[in-house]
């Protein structure tokens, strides 16, 4: 039931990311991840596997909320500290700010 409630929150959202010392803002469509939306916005965030296994796309969620399809590469402590895999993360609030530089 909780997953259904979370996925119903997947609507187009505005997201900010800090990448290489600069802040960028773009929209994330309901069917795309933060990483895919950043690439669509002509940004070049770090990534490799795109299946949630390598941690290359890891960013710290400074504000807002997101759900992840997979989280294999992150420990429970990293998740508790706010880290997400942007290749697996979908924003569920309008105030998402993900920092790739942390």
PDB file of N, CA and C in Angstrom:
ATOM      1  N   UNK A   1       0.826  -1.195   0.000  1.00  0.00           N
ATOM      2  CA  UNK A   1       0.000   0.000   0.000  1.00  0.00           C
ATOM      3  C   UNK A   1       0.868   1.256   0.000  1.00  0.00           C
ATOM      4  N   UNK A   2       1.938   1.260   0.803  1.00  0.00           N
ATOM      5  CA  UNK A   2       2.799   2.440   0.880  1.00  0.00           C
ATOM      6  C   UNK A   2       3.428   2.746  -0.475  1.00  0.00           C
ATOM      7  N   UNK A   3       3.888   1.703  -1.193  1.00  0.00           N
ATOM      8  CA  UNK A   3       4.494   1.927  -2.508  1.00  0.00           C
ATOM      9  C   UNK A   3       3.483   2.534  -3.473  1.00  0.00           C
ATOM     10  N   UNK A   4       2.232   2.092  -3.419  1.00  0.00           N
ATOM     11  CA  UNK A   4       1.183   2.652  -4.280  1.00  0.00           C
ATOM     12  C   UNK A   4       0.994   4.138  -3.976  1.00  0.00           C
ATOM     13  N   UNK A   5       0.989   4.496  -2.702  1.00  0.00           N
ATOM     14  CA  UNK A   5       0.837   5.896  -2.322  1.00  0.00           C
ATOM     15  C   UNK A   5       2.020   6.710  -2.824  1.00  0.00           C
ATOM     16  N   UNK A   6       3.219   6.160  -2.735  1.00  0.00           N
ATOM     17  CA  UNK A   6       4.403   6.879  -3.191  1.00  0.00           C
ATOM     18  C   UNK A   6       4.387   7.049  -4.698  1.00  0.00           C
ATOM     19  N   UNK A   7       4.038   6.009  -5.445  1.00  0.00           N
ATOM     20  CA  UNK A   7       4.051   6.129  -6.901  1.00  0.00           C
ATOM     21  C   UNK A   7       2.957   7.058  -7.387  1.00  0.00           C
ATOM     22  N   UNK A   8       1.889   7.224  -6.622  1.00  0.00           N
ATOM     23  CA  UNK A   8       0.854   8.168  -7.033  1.00  0.00           C
ATOM     24  C   UNK A   8       1.352   9.609  -6.915  1.00  0.00           C
ATOM     25  N   UNK A   9       2.457   9.819  -6.213  1.00  0.00           N
ATOM     26  CA  UNK A   9       3.047  11.149  -6.081  1.00  0.00           C
ATOM     27  C   UNK A   9       3.970  11.476  -7.246  1.00  0.00           C
ATOM     28  N   UNK A  10       4.115  10.557  -8.195  1.00  0.00           N
ATOM     29  CA  UNK A  10       5.003  10.779  -9.329  1.00  0.00           C
ATOM     30  C   UNK A  10       4.290  11.613 -10.384  1.00  0.00           C
ATOM     31  N   UNK A  11       4.511  12.899 -10.286  1.00  0.00           N
ATOM     32  CA  UNK A  11       4.018  13.863 -11.256  1.00  0.00           C
ATOM     33  C   UNK A  11       5.225  14.677 -11.712  1.00  0.00           C
ATOM     34  N   UNK A  12       5.053  15.498 -12.720  1.00  0.00           N
ATOM     35  CA  UNK A  12       6.165  16.343 -13.150  1.00  0.00           C
ATOM     36  C   UNK A  12       6.567  17.259 -11.999  1.00  0.00           C
ATOM     37  N   UNK A  13       7.833  17.241 -11.675  1.00  0.00           N
ATOM     38  CA  UNK A  13       8.368  18.033 -10.555  1.00  0.00           C
ATOM     39  C   UNK A  13       9.548  18.870 -11.031  1.00  0.00           C
ATOM     40  N   UNK A  14       9.752  20.005 -10.381  1.00  0.00           N
ATOM     41  CA  UNK A  14      10.952  20.815 -10.589  1.00  0.00           C
ATOM     42  C   UNK A  14      11.993  20.364  -9.572  1.00  0.00           C
ATOM     43  N   UNK A  15      13.208  20.163 -10.034  1.00  0.00           N
ATOM     44  CA  UNK A  15      14.300  19.679  -9.194  1.00  0.00           C
ATOM     45  C   UNK A  15      15.509  20.577  -9.401  1.00  0.00           C
ATOM     46  N   UNK A  16      16.252  20.780  -8.325  1.00  0.00           N
ATOM     47  CA  UNK A  16      17.539  21.473  -8.422  1.00  0.00           C
ATOM     48  C   UNK A  16      18.631  20.461  -8.129  1.00  0.00           C
ATOM     49  N   UNK A  17      19.739  20.594  -8.843  1.00  0.00           N
ATOM     50  CA  UNK A  17      20.917  19.789  -8.538  1.00  0.00           C
ATOM     51  C   UNK A  17      22.137  20.699  -8.495  1.00  0.00           C
ATOM     52  N   UNK A  18      23.081  20.332  -7.645  1.00  0.00           N
ATOM     53  CA  UNK A  18      24.393  20.983  -7.642  1.00  0.00           C
ATOM     54  C   UNK A  18      25.349  20.004  -8.302  1.00  0.00           C
ATOM     55  N   UNK A  19      25.992  20.486  -9.350  1.00  0.00           N
ATOM     56  CA  UNK A  19      26.870  19.638 -10.145  1.00  0.00           C
ATOM     57  C   UNK A  19      28.097  20.443 -10.519  1.00  0.00           C
ATOM     58  N   UNK A  20      29.275  19.977 -10.100  1.00  0.00           N
ATOM     59  CA  UNK A  20      30.542  20.654 -10.382  1.00  0.00           C
ATOM     60  C   UNK A  20      30.515  22.117  -9.931  1.00  0.00           C
ATOM     61  N   UNK A  21      29.919  22.348  -8.747  1.00  0.00           N
ATOM     62  CA  UNK A  21      29.916  23.674  -8.150  1.00  0.00           C
ATOM     63  C   UNK A  21      28.851  24.627  -8.653  1.00  0.00           C
ATOM     64  N   UNK A  22      27.996  24.188  -9.565  1.00  0.00           N
ATOM     65  CA  UNK A  22      26.940  25.056 -10.091  1.00  0.00           C
ATOM     66  C   UNK A  22      25.578  24.430  -9.831  1.00  0.00           C
ATOM     67  N   UNK A  23      24.597  25.287  -9.543  1.00  0.00           N
ATOM     68  CA  UNK A  23      23.231  24.827  -9.332  1.00  0.00           C
ATOM     69  C   UNK A  23      22.449  24.918 -10.634  1.00  0.00           C
ATOM     70  N   UNK A  24      21.645  23.899 -10.888  1.00  0.00           N
ATOM     71  CA  UNK A  24      20.827  23.818 -12.096  1.00  0.00           C
ATOM     72  C   UNK A  24      19.416  23.420 -11.681  1.00  0.00           C
ATOM     73  N   UNK A  25      18.420  23.905 -12.420  1.00  0.00           N
ATOM     74  CA  UNK A  25      17.035  23.535 -12.150  1.00  0.00           C
ATOM     75  C   UNK A  25      16.404  23.028 -13.438  1.00  0.00           C
ATOM     76  N   UNK A  26      15.616  21.966 -13.325  1.00  0.00           N
ATOM     77  CA  UNK A  26      14.965  21.374 -14.492  1.00  0.00           C
ATOM     78  C   UNK A  26      13.759  20.569 -14.023  1.00  0.00           C
ATOM     79  N   UNK A  27      12.930  20.171 -14.969  1.00  0.00           N
ATOM     80  CA  UNK A  27      11.760  19.361 -14.632  1.00  0.00           C
ATOM     81  C   UNK A  27      12.089  17.882 -14.791  1.00  0.00           C
ATOM     82  N   UNK A  28      11.426  17.084 -13.968  1.00  0.00           N
ATOM     83  CA  UNK A  28      11.538  15.628 -14.037  1.00  0.00           C
ATOM     84  C   UNK A  28      10.138  15.090 -14.311  1.00  0.00           C
ATOM     85  N   UNK A  29       9.988  14.390 -15.417  1.00  0.00           N
ATOM     86  CA  UNK A  29       8.697  13.815 -15.788  1.00  0.00           C
ATOM     87  C   UNK A  29       8.403  12.594 -14.911  1.00  0.00           C
ATOM     88  N   UNK A  30       7.125  12.210 -14.783  1.00  0.00           N
ATOM     89  CA  UNK A  30       6.769  11.088 -13.899  1.00  0.00           C
ATOM     90  C   UNK A  30       7.465   9.775 -14.230  1.00  0.00           C
ATOM     91  N   UNK A  31       7.793   9.557 -15.495  1.00  0.00           N
ATOM     92  CA  UNK A  31       8.379   8.277 -15.894  1.00  0.00           C
ATOM     93  C   UNK A  31       9.898   8.312 -16.000  1.00  0.00           C
ATOM     94  N   UNK A  32      10.532   9.395 -15.544  1.00  0.00           N
ATOM     95  CA  UNK A  32      11.986   9.456 -15.657  1.00  0.00           C
ATOM     96  C   UNK A  32      12.645   9.677 -14.308  1.00  0.00           C
ATOM     97  N   UNK A  33      13.908   9.342 -14.255  1.00  0.00           N
ATOM     98  CA  UNK A  33      14.695   9.513 -13.037  1.00  0.00           C
ATOM     99  C   UNK A  33      15.344  10.900 -13.037  1.00  0.00           C
ATOM    100  N   UNK A  34      15.882  11.265 -11.899  1.00  0.00           N
ATOM    101  CA  UNK A  34      16.600  12.538 -11.806  1.00  0.00           C
ATOM    102  C   UNK A  34      17.781  12.539 -12.769  1.00  0.00           C
ATOM    103  N   UNK A  35      18.496  11.419 -12.868  1.00  0.00           N
ATOM    104  CA  UNK A  35      19.621  11.327 -13.800  1.00  0.00           C
ATOM    105  C   UNK A  35      19.166  11.538 -15.243  1.00  0.00           C
ATOM    106  N   UNK A  36      18.115  10.860 -15.660  1.00  0.00           N
ATOM    107  CA  UNK A  36      17.629  10.985 -17.039  1.00  0.00           C
ATOM    108  C   UNK A  36      17.182  12.415 -17.337  1.00  0.00           C
ATOM    109  N   UNK A  37      16.526  13.047 -16.374  1.00  0.00           N
ATOM    110  CA  UNK A  37      16.081  14.426 -16.569  1.00  0.00           C
ATOM    111  C   UNK A  37      17.271  15.377 -16.646  1.00  0.00           C
ATOM    112  N   UNK A  38      18.294  15.137 -15.840  1.00  0.00           N
ATOM    113  CA  UNK A  38      19.503  15.971 -15.892  1.00  0.00           C
ATOM    114  C   UNK A  38      20.175  15.841 -17.255  1.00  0.00           C
ATOM    115  N   UNK A  39      20.223  14.634 -17.782  1.00  0.00           N
ATOM    116  CA  UNK A  39      20.803  14.433 -19.113  1.00  0.00           C
ATOM    117  C   UNK A  39      19.958  15.127 -20.182  1.00  0.00           C
ATOM    118  N   UNK A  40      18.643  15.047 -20.043  1.00  0.00           N
ATOM    119  CA  UNK A  40      17.743  15.719 -20.987  1.00  0.00           C
ATOM    120  C   UNK A  40      17.946  17.233 -20.942  1.00  0.00           C
ATOM    121  N   UNK A  41      18.347  17.745 -19.772  1.00  0.00           N
ATOM    122  CA  UNK A  41      18.605  19.182 -19.600  1.00  0.00           C
ATOM    123  C   UNK A  41      20.021  19.554 -20.044  1.00  0.00           C
ATOM    124  N   UNK A  42      20.677  18.652 -20.761  1.00  0.00           N
ATOM    125  CA  UNK A  42      22.031  18.866 -21.295  1.00  0.00           C
ATOM    126  C   UNK A  42      23.099  19.005 -20.219  1.00  0.00           C
ATOM    127  N   UNK A  43      22.877  18.389 -19.069  1.00  0.00           N
ATOM    128  CA  UNK A  43      23.896  18.331 -18.028  1.00  0.00           C
ATOM    129  C   UNK A  43      24.661  17.021 -18.195  1.00  0.00           C
ATOM    130  N   UNK A  44      25.810  16.942 -17.561  1.00  0.00           N
ATOM    131  CA  UNK A  44      26.650  15.754 -17.687  1.00  0.00           C
ATOM    132  C   UNK A  44      26.986  15.188 -16.305  1.00  0.00           C
ATOM    133  N   UNK A  45      25.963  14.691 -15.584  1.00  0.00           N
ATOM    134  CA  UNK A  45      26.236  14.140 -14.260  1.00  0.00           C
ATOM    135  C   UNK A  45      26.974  12.809 -14.360  1.00  0.00           C
ATOM    136  N   UNK A  46      27.676  12.439 -13.295  1.00  0.00           N
ATOM    137  CA  UNK A  46      28.383  11.154 -13.318  1.00  0.00           C
ATOM    138  C   UNK A  46      27.394   9.990 -13.282  1.00  0.00           C
ATOM    139  N   UNK A  47      27.683   8.962 -14.058  1.00  0.00           N
ATOM    140  CA  UNK A  47      26.879   7.741 -14.035  1.00  0.00           C
ATOM    141  C   UNK A  47      27.667   6.631 -14.711  1.00  0.00           C
ATOM    142  N   UNK A  48      27.231   5.405 -14.488  1.00  0.00           N
ATOM    143  CA  UNK A  48      27.859   4.261 -15.157  1.00  0.00           C
ATOM    144  C   UNK A  48      26.798   3.209 -15.475  1.00  0.00           C
ATOM    145  N   UNK A  49      26.403   2.413 -14.491  1.00  0.00           N
ATOM    146  CA  UNK A  49      25.579   1.230 -14.762  1.00  0.00           C
ATOM    147  C   UNK A  49      24.116   1.543 -15.084  1.00  0.00           C
ATOM    148  N   UNK A  50      23.561   2.562 -14.491  1.00  0.00           N
ATOM    149  CA  UNK A  50      22.158   2.967 -14.625  1.00  0.00           C
ATOM    150  C   UNK A  50      21.162   1.921 -14.122  1.00  0.00           C
ATOM    151  N   UNK A  51      21.622   0.984 -13.296  1.00  0.00           N
ATOM    152  CA  UNK A  51      20.707   0.001 -12.717  1.00  0.00           C
ATOM    153  C   UNK A  51      20.760  -0.007 -11.183  1.00  0.00           C
ATOM    154  N   UNK A  52      21.427   0.983 -10.602  1.00  0.00           N
ATOM    155  CA  UNK A  52      21.470   1.093  -9.152  1.00  0.00           C
ATOM    156  C   UNK A  52      22.490   0.211  -8.463  1.00  0.00           C
ATOM    157  N   UNK A  53      23.485  -0.257  -9.197  1.00  0.00           N
ATOM    158  CA  UNK A  53      24.444  -1.193  -8.614  1.00  0.00           C
ATOM    159  C   UNK A  53      25.832  -0.617  -8.373  1.00  0.00           C
ATOM    160  N   UNK A  54      26.170   0.528  -8.961  1.00  0.00           N
ATOM    161  CA  UNK A  54      27.571   0.968  -8.897  1.00  0.00           C
ATOM    162  C   UNK A  54      27.819   2.195  -8.023  1.00  0.00           C
ATOM    163  N   UNK A  55      26.825   2.996  -7.765  1.00  0.00           N
ATOM    164  CA  UNK A  55      26.943   4.175  -6.895  1.00  0.00           C
ATOM    165  C   UNK A  55      27.617   5.379  -7.569  1.00  0.00           C
ATOM    166  N   UNK A  56      27.932   5.303  -8.844  1.00  0.00           N
ATOM    167  CA  UNK A  56      28.586   6.419  -9.531  1.00  0.00           C
ATOM    168  C   UNK A  56      27.696   7.657  -9.561  1.00  0.00           C
ATOM    169  N   UNK A  57      26.391   7.480  -9.653  1.00  0.00           N
ATOM    170  CA  UNK A  57      25.449   8.603  -9.766  1.00  0.00           C
ATOM    171  C   UNK A  57      24.950   9.091  -8.406  1.00  0.00           C
ATOM    172  N   UNK A  58      25.587   8.668  -7.344  1.00  0.00           N
ATOM    173  CA  UNK A  58      25.141   9.024  -5.992  1.00  0.00           C
ATOM    174  C   UNK A  58      25.159  10.530  -5.782  1.00  0.00           C
ATOM    175  N   UNK A  59      24.113  11.024  -5.142  1.00  0.00           N
ATOM    176  CA  UNK A  59      24.022  12.432  -4.747  1.00  0.00           C
ATOM    177  C   UNK A  59      23.357  12.477  -3.377  1.00  0.00           C
ATOM    178  N   UNK A  60      23.558  13.576  -2.684  1.00  0.00           N
ATOM    179  CA  UNK A  60      22.910  13.745  -1.374  1.00  0.00           C
ATOM    180  C   UNK A  60      21.666  14.589  -1.557  1.00  0.00           C
ATOM    181  N   UNK A  61      20.541  14.078  -1.107  1.00  0.00           N
ATOM    182  CA  UNK A  61      19.286  14.813  -1.168  1.00  0.00           C
ATOM    183  C   UNK A  61      19.267  15.794   0.000  1.00  0.00           C
ATOM    184  N   UNK A  62      19.541  17.056  -0.305  1.00  0.00           N
ATOM    185  CA  UNK A  62      19.653  18.094   0.720  1.00  0.00           C
ATOM    186  C   UNK A  62      18.277  18.510   1.214  1.00  0.00           C
ATOM    187  N   UNK A  63      17.299  18.549   0.308  1.00  0.00           N
ATOM    188  CA  UNK A  63      15.924  18.855   0.692  1.00  0.00           C
ATOM    189  C   UNK A  63      14.976  18.095  -0.216  1.00  0.00           C
ATOM    190  N   UNK A  64      13.742  17.966   0.242  1.00  0.00           N
ATOM    191  CA  UNK A  64      12.729  17.270  -0.531  1.00  0.00           C
ATOM    192  C   UNK A  64      12.740  15.772  -0.283  1.00  0.00           C
ATOM    193  N   UNK A  65      11.907  15.085  -1.049  1.00  0.00           N
ATOM    194  CA  UNK A  65      11.784  13.641  -0.913  1.00  0.00           C
ATOM    195  C   UNK A  65      11.830  12.983  -2.287  1.00  0.00           C
ATOM    196  N   UNK A  66      12.269  11.734  -2.290  1.00  0.00           N
ATOM    197  CA  UNK A  66      12.332  10.958  -3.527  1.00  0.00           C
ATOM    198  C   UNK A  66      12.201   9.484  -3.175  1.00  0.00           C
ATOM    199  N   UNK A  67      11.745   8.703  -4.140  1.00  0.00           N
ATOM    200  CA  UNK A  67      11.729   7.257  -3.988  1.00  0.00           C
ATOM    201  C   UNK A  67      12.696   6.667  -5.004  1.00  0.00           C
ATOM    202  N   UNK A  68      13.253   5.515  -4.663  1.00  0.00           N
ATOM    203  CA  UNK A  68      14.191   4.847  -5.570  1.00  0.00           C
ATOM    204  C   UNK A  68      13.619   3.500  -5.996  1.00  0.00           C
ATOM    205  N   UNK A  69      13.799   3.175  -7.269  1.00  0.00           N
ATOM    206  CA  UNK A  69      13.391   1.864  -7.767  1.00  0.00           C
ATOM    207  C   UNK A  69      14.282   0.775  -7.172  1.00  0.00           C
ATOM    208  N   UNK A  70      15.578   1.000  -7.177  1.00  0.00           N
ATOM    209  CA  UNK A  70      16.565   0.073  -6.610  1.00  0.00           C
ATOM    210  C   UNK A  70      17.536   0.888  -5.766  1.00  0.00           C
ATOM    211  N   UNK A  71      18.173   0.230  -4.796  1.00  0.00           N
ATOM    212  CA  UNK A  71      19.119   0.932  -3.928  1.00  0.00           C
ATOM    213  C   UNK A  71      20.285   0.052  -3.545  1.00  0.00           C
ATOM    214  N   UNK A  72      20.549  -0.934  -4.362  1.00  0.00           N
ATOM    215  CA  UNK A  72      21.549  -1.966  -4.079  1.00  0.00           C
ATOM    216  C   UNK A  72      22.912  -1.403  -3.667  1.00  0.00           C
ATOM    217  N   UNK A  73      23.351  -0.321  -4.280  1.00  0.00           N
ATOM    218  CA  UNK A  73      24.695   0.201  -4.034  1.00  0.00           C
ATOM    219  C   UNK A  73      24.804   1.043  -2.764  1.00  0.00           C
ATOM    220  N   UNK A  74      23.685   1.373  -2.146  1.00  0.00           N
ATOM    221  CA  UNK A  74      23.709   2.223  -0.955  1.00  0.00           C
ATOM    222  C   UNK A  74      23.479   1.408   0.311  1.00  0.00           C
ATOM    223  N   UNK A  75      24.237   1.739   1.340  1.00  0.00           N
ATOM    224  CA  UNK A  75      24.018   1.109   2.645  1.00  0.00           C
ATOM    225  C   UNK A  75      22.848   1.804   3.345  1.00  0.00           C
ATOM    226  N   UNK A  76      22.340   1.172   4.385  1.00  0.00           N
ATOM    227  CA  UNK A  76      21.278   1.794   5.176  1.00  0.00           C
ATOM    228  C   UNK A  76      21.755   3.114   5.775  1.00  0.00           C
ATOM    229  N   UNK A  77      23.023   3.170   6.197  1.00  0.00           N
ATOM    230  CA  UNK A  77      23.577   4.405   6.761  1.00  0.00           C
ATOM    231  C   UNK A  77      23.620   5.523   5.724  1.00  0.00           C
ATOM    232  N   UNK A  78      24.007   5.192   4.495  1.00  0.00           N
ATOM    233  CA  UNK A  78      24.045   6.211   3.439  1.00  0.00           C
ATOM    234  C   UNK A  78      22.646   6.746   3.154  1.00  0.00           C
ATOM    235  N   UNK A  79      21.669   5.869   3.122  1.00  0.00           N
ATOM    236  CA  UNK A  79      20.292   6.309   2.896  1.00  0.00           C
ATOM    237  C   UNK A  79      19.834   7.185   4.053  1.00  0.00           C
ATOM    238  N   UNK A  80      20.161   6.795   5.277  1.00  0.00           N
ATOM    239  CA  UNK A  80      19.808   7.607   6.447  1.00  0.00           C
ATOM    240  C   UNK A  80      20.474   8.977   6.395  1.00  0.00           C
ATOM    241  N   UNK A  81      21.650   9.057   5.777  1.00  0.00           N
ATOM    242  CA  UNK A  81      22.358  10.332   5.631  1.00  0.00           C
ATOM    243  C   UNK A  81      21.847  11.152   4.449  1.00  0.00           C
ATOM    244  N   UNK A  82      20.860  10.624   3.718  1.00  0.00           N
ATOM    245  CA  UNK A  82      20.234  11.391   2.649  1.00  0.00           C
ATOM    246  C   UNK A  82      20.729  11.099   1.249  1.00  0.00           C
ATOM    247  N   UNK A  83      21.555  10.074   1.084  1.00  0.00           N
ATOM    248  CA  UNK A  83      22.078   9.785  -0.253  1.00  0.00           C
ATOM    249  C   UNK A  83      21.062   9.027  -1.097  1.00  0.00           C
ATOM    250  N   UNK A  84      21.054   9.346  -2.393  1.00  0.00           N
ATOM    251  CA  UNK A  84      20.193   8.673  -3.355  1.00  0.00           C
ATOM    252  C   UNK A  84      21.026   8.271  -4.565  1.00  0.00           C
ATOM    253  N   UNK A  85      20.523   7.310  -5.296  1.00  0.00           N
ATOM    254  CA  UNK A  85      21.083   6.960  -6.599  1.00  0.00           C
ATOM    255  C   UNK A  85      20.220   7.677  -7.626  1.00  0.00           C
ATOM    256  N   UNK A  86      20.777   8.670  -8.288  1.00  0.00           N
ATOM    257  CA  UNK A  86      19.946   9.480  -9.184  1.00  0.00           C
ATOM    258  C   UNK A  86      19.452   8.693 -10.389  1.00  0.00           C
ATOM    259  N   UNK A  87      20.110   7.584 -10.717  1.00  0.00           N
ATOM    260  CA  UNK A  87      19.634   6.745 -11.826  1.00  0.00           C
ATOM    261  C   UNK A  87      18.389   5.960 -11.441  1.00  0.00           C
ATOM    262  N   UNK A  88      18.064   5.938 -10.160  1.00  0.00           N
ATOM    263  CA  UNK A  88      16.915   5.187  -9.657  1.00  0.00           C
ATOM    264  C   UNK A  88      15.900   6.069  -8.945  1.00  0.00           C
ATOM    265  N   UNK A  89      16.204   7.352  -8.777  1.00  0.00           N
ATOM    266  CA  UNK A  89      15.401   8.236  -7.929  1.00  0.00           C
ATOM    267  C   UNK A  89      14.369   9.031  -8.715  1.00  0.00           C
ATOM    268  N   UNK A  90      13.157   9.061  -8.157  1.00  0.00           N
ATOM    269  CA  UNK A  90      12.049   9.848  -8.686  1.00  0.00           C
ATOM    270  C   UNK A  90      11.626  10.829  -7.595  1.00  0.00           C
ATOM    271  N   UNK A  91      11.593  12.132  -7.878  1.00  0.00           N
ATOM    272  CA  UNK A  91      11.203  13.102  -6.851  1.00  0.00           C
ATOM    273  C   UNK A  91       9.724  12.967  -6.499  1.00  0.00           C
ATOM    274  N   UNK A  92       9.417  13.100  -5.213  1.00  0.00           N
ATOM    275  CA  UNK A  92       8.030  13.045  -4.753  1.00  0.00           C
ATOM    276  C   UNK A  92       7.612  14.332  -4.055  1.00  0.00           C
ATOM    277  N   UNK A  93       8.433  15.364  -4.169  1.00  0.00           N
ATOM    278  CA  UNK A  93       8.081  16.684  -3.638  1.00  0.00           C
ATOM    279  C   UNK A  93       8.671  17.744  -4.558  1.00  0.00           C
ATOM    280  N   UNK A  94       8.164  18.955  -4.413  1.00  0.00           N
ATOM    281  CA  UNK A  94       8.588  20.039  -5.301  1.00  0.00           C
ATOM    282  C   UNK A  94       9.850  20.753  -4.841  1.00  0.00           C
ATOM    283  N   UNK A  95      10.379  20.390  -3.692  1.00  0.00           N
ATOM    284  CA  UNK A  95      11.545  21.098  -3.162  1.00  0.00           C
ATOM    285  C   UNK A  95      12.801  20.230  -3.189  1.00  0.00           C
ATOM    286  N   UNK A  96      12.885  19.297  -4.125  1.00  0.00           N
ATOM    287  CA  UNK A  96      14.050  18.406  -4.197  1.00  0.00           C
ATOM    288  C   UNK A  96      15.300  19.170  -4.621  1.00  0.00           C
ATOM    289  N   UNK A  97      16.344  18.991  -3.844  1.00  0.00           N
ATOM    290  CA  UNK A  97      17.651  19.548  -4.161  1.00  0.00           C
ATOM    291  C   UNK A  97      18.674  18.452  -3.923  1.00  0.00           C
ATOM    292  N   UNK A  98      19.274  17.972  -4.995  1.00  0.00           N
ATOM    293  CA  UNK A  98      20.248  16.885  -4.920  1.00  0.00           C
ATOM    294  C   UNK A  98      21.635  17.434  -5.216  1.00  0.00           C
ATOM    295  N   UNK A  99      22.570  17.141  -4.336  1.00  0.00           N
ATOM    296  CA  UNK A  99      23.928  17.659  -4.451  1.00  0.00           C
ATOM    297  C   UNK A  99      24.876  16.534  -4.862  1.00  0.00           C
ATOM    298  N   UNK A 100      25.316  16.563  -6.118  1.00  0.00           N
ATOM    299  CA  UNK A 100      26.284  15.577  -6.601  1.00  0.00           C
ATOM    300  C   UNK A 100      27.670  15.819  -6.009  1.00  0.00           C
ATOM    301  N   UNK A 101      27.935  17.033  -5.541  1.00  0.00           N
ATOM    302  CA  UNK A 101      29.273  17.400  -5.082  1.00  0.00           C
ATOM    303  C   UNK A 101      29.572  16.942  -3.654  1.00  0.00           C
ATOM    304  N   UNK A 102      28.580  16.449  -2.920  1.00  0.00           N
ATOM    305  CA  UNK A 102      28.810  16.021  -1.529  1.00  0.00           C
ATOM    306  C   UNK A 102      29.216  14.576  -1.461  1.00  0.00           C
TER     307      UNK A 102
END
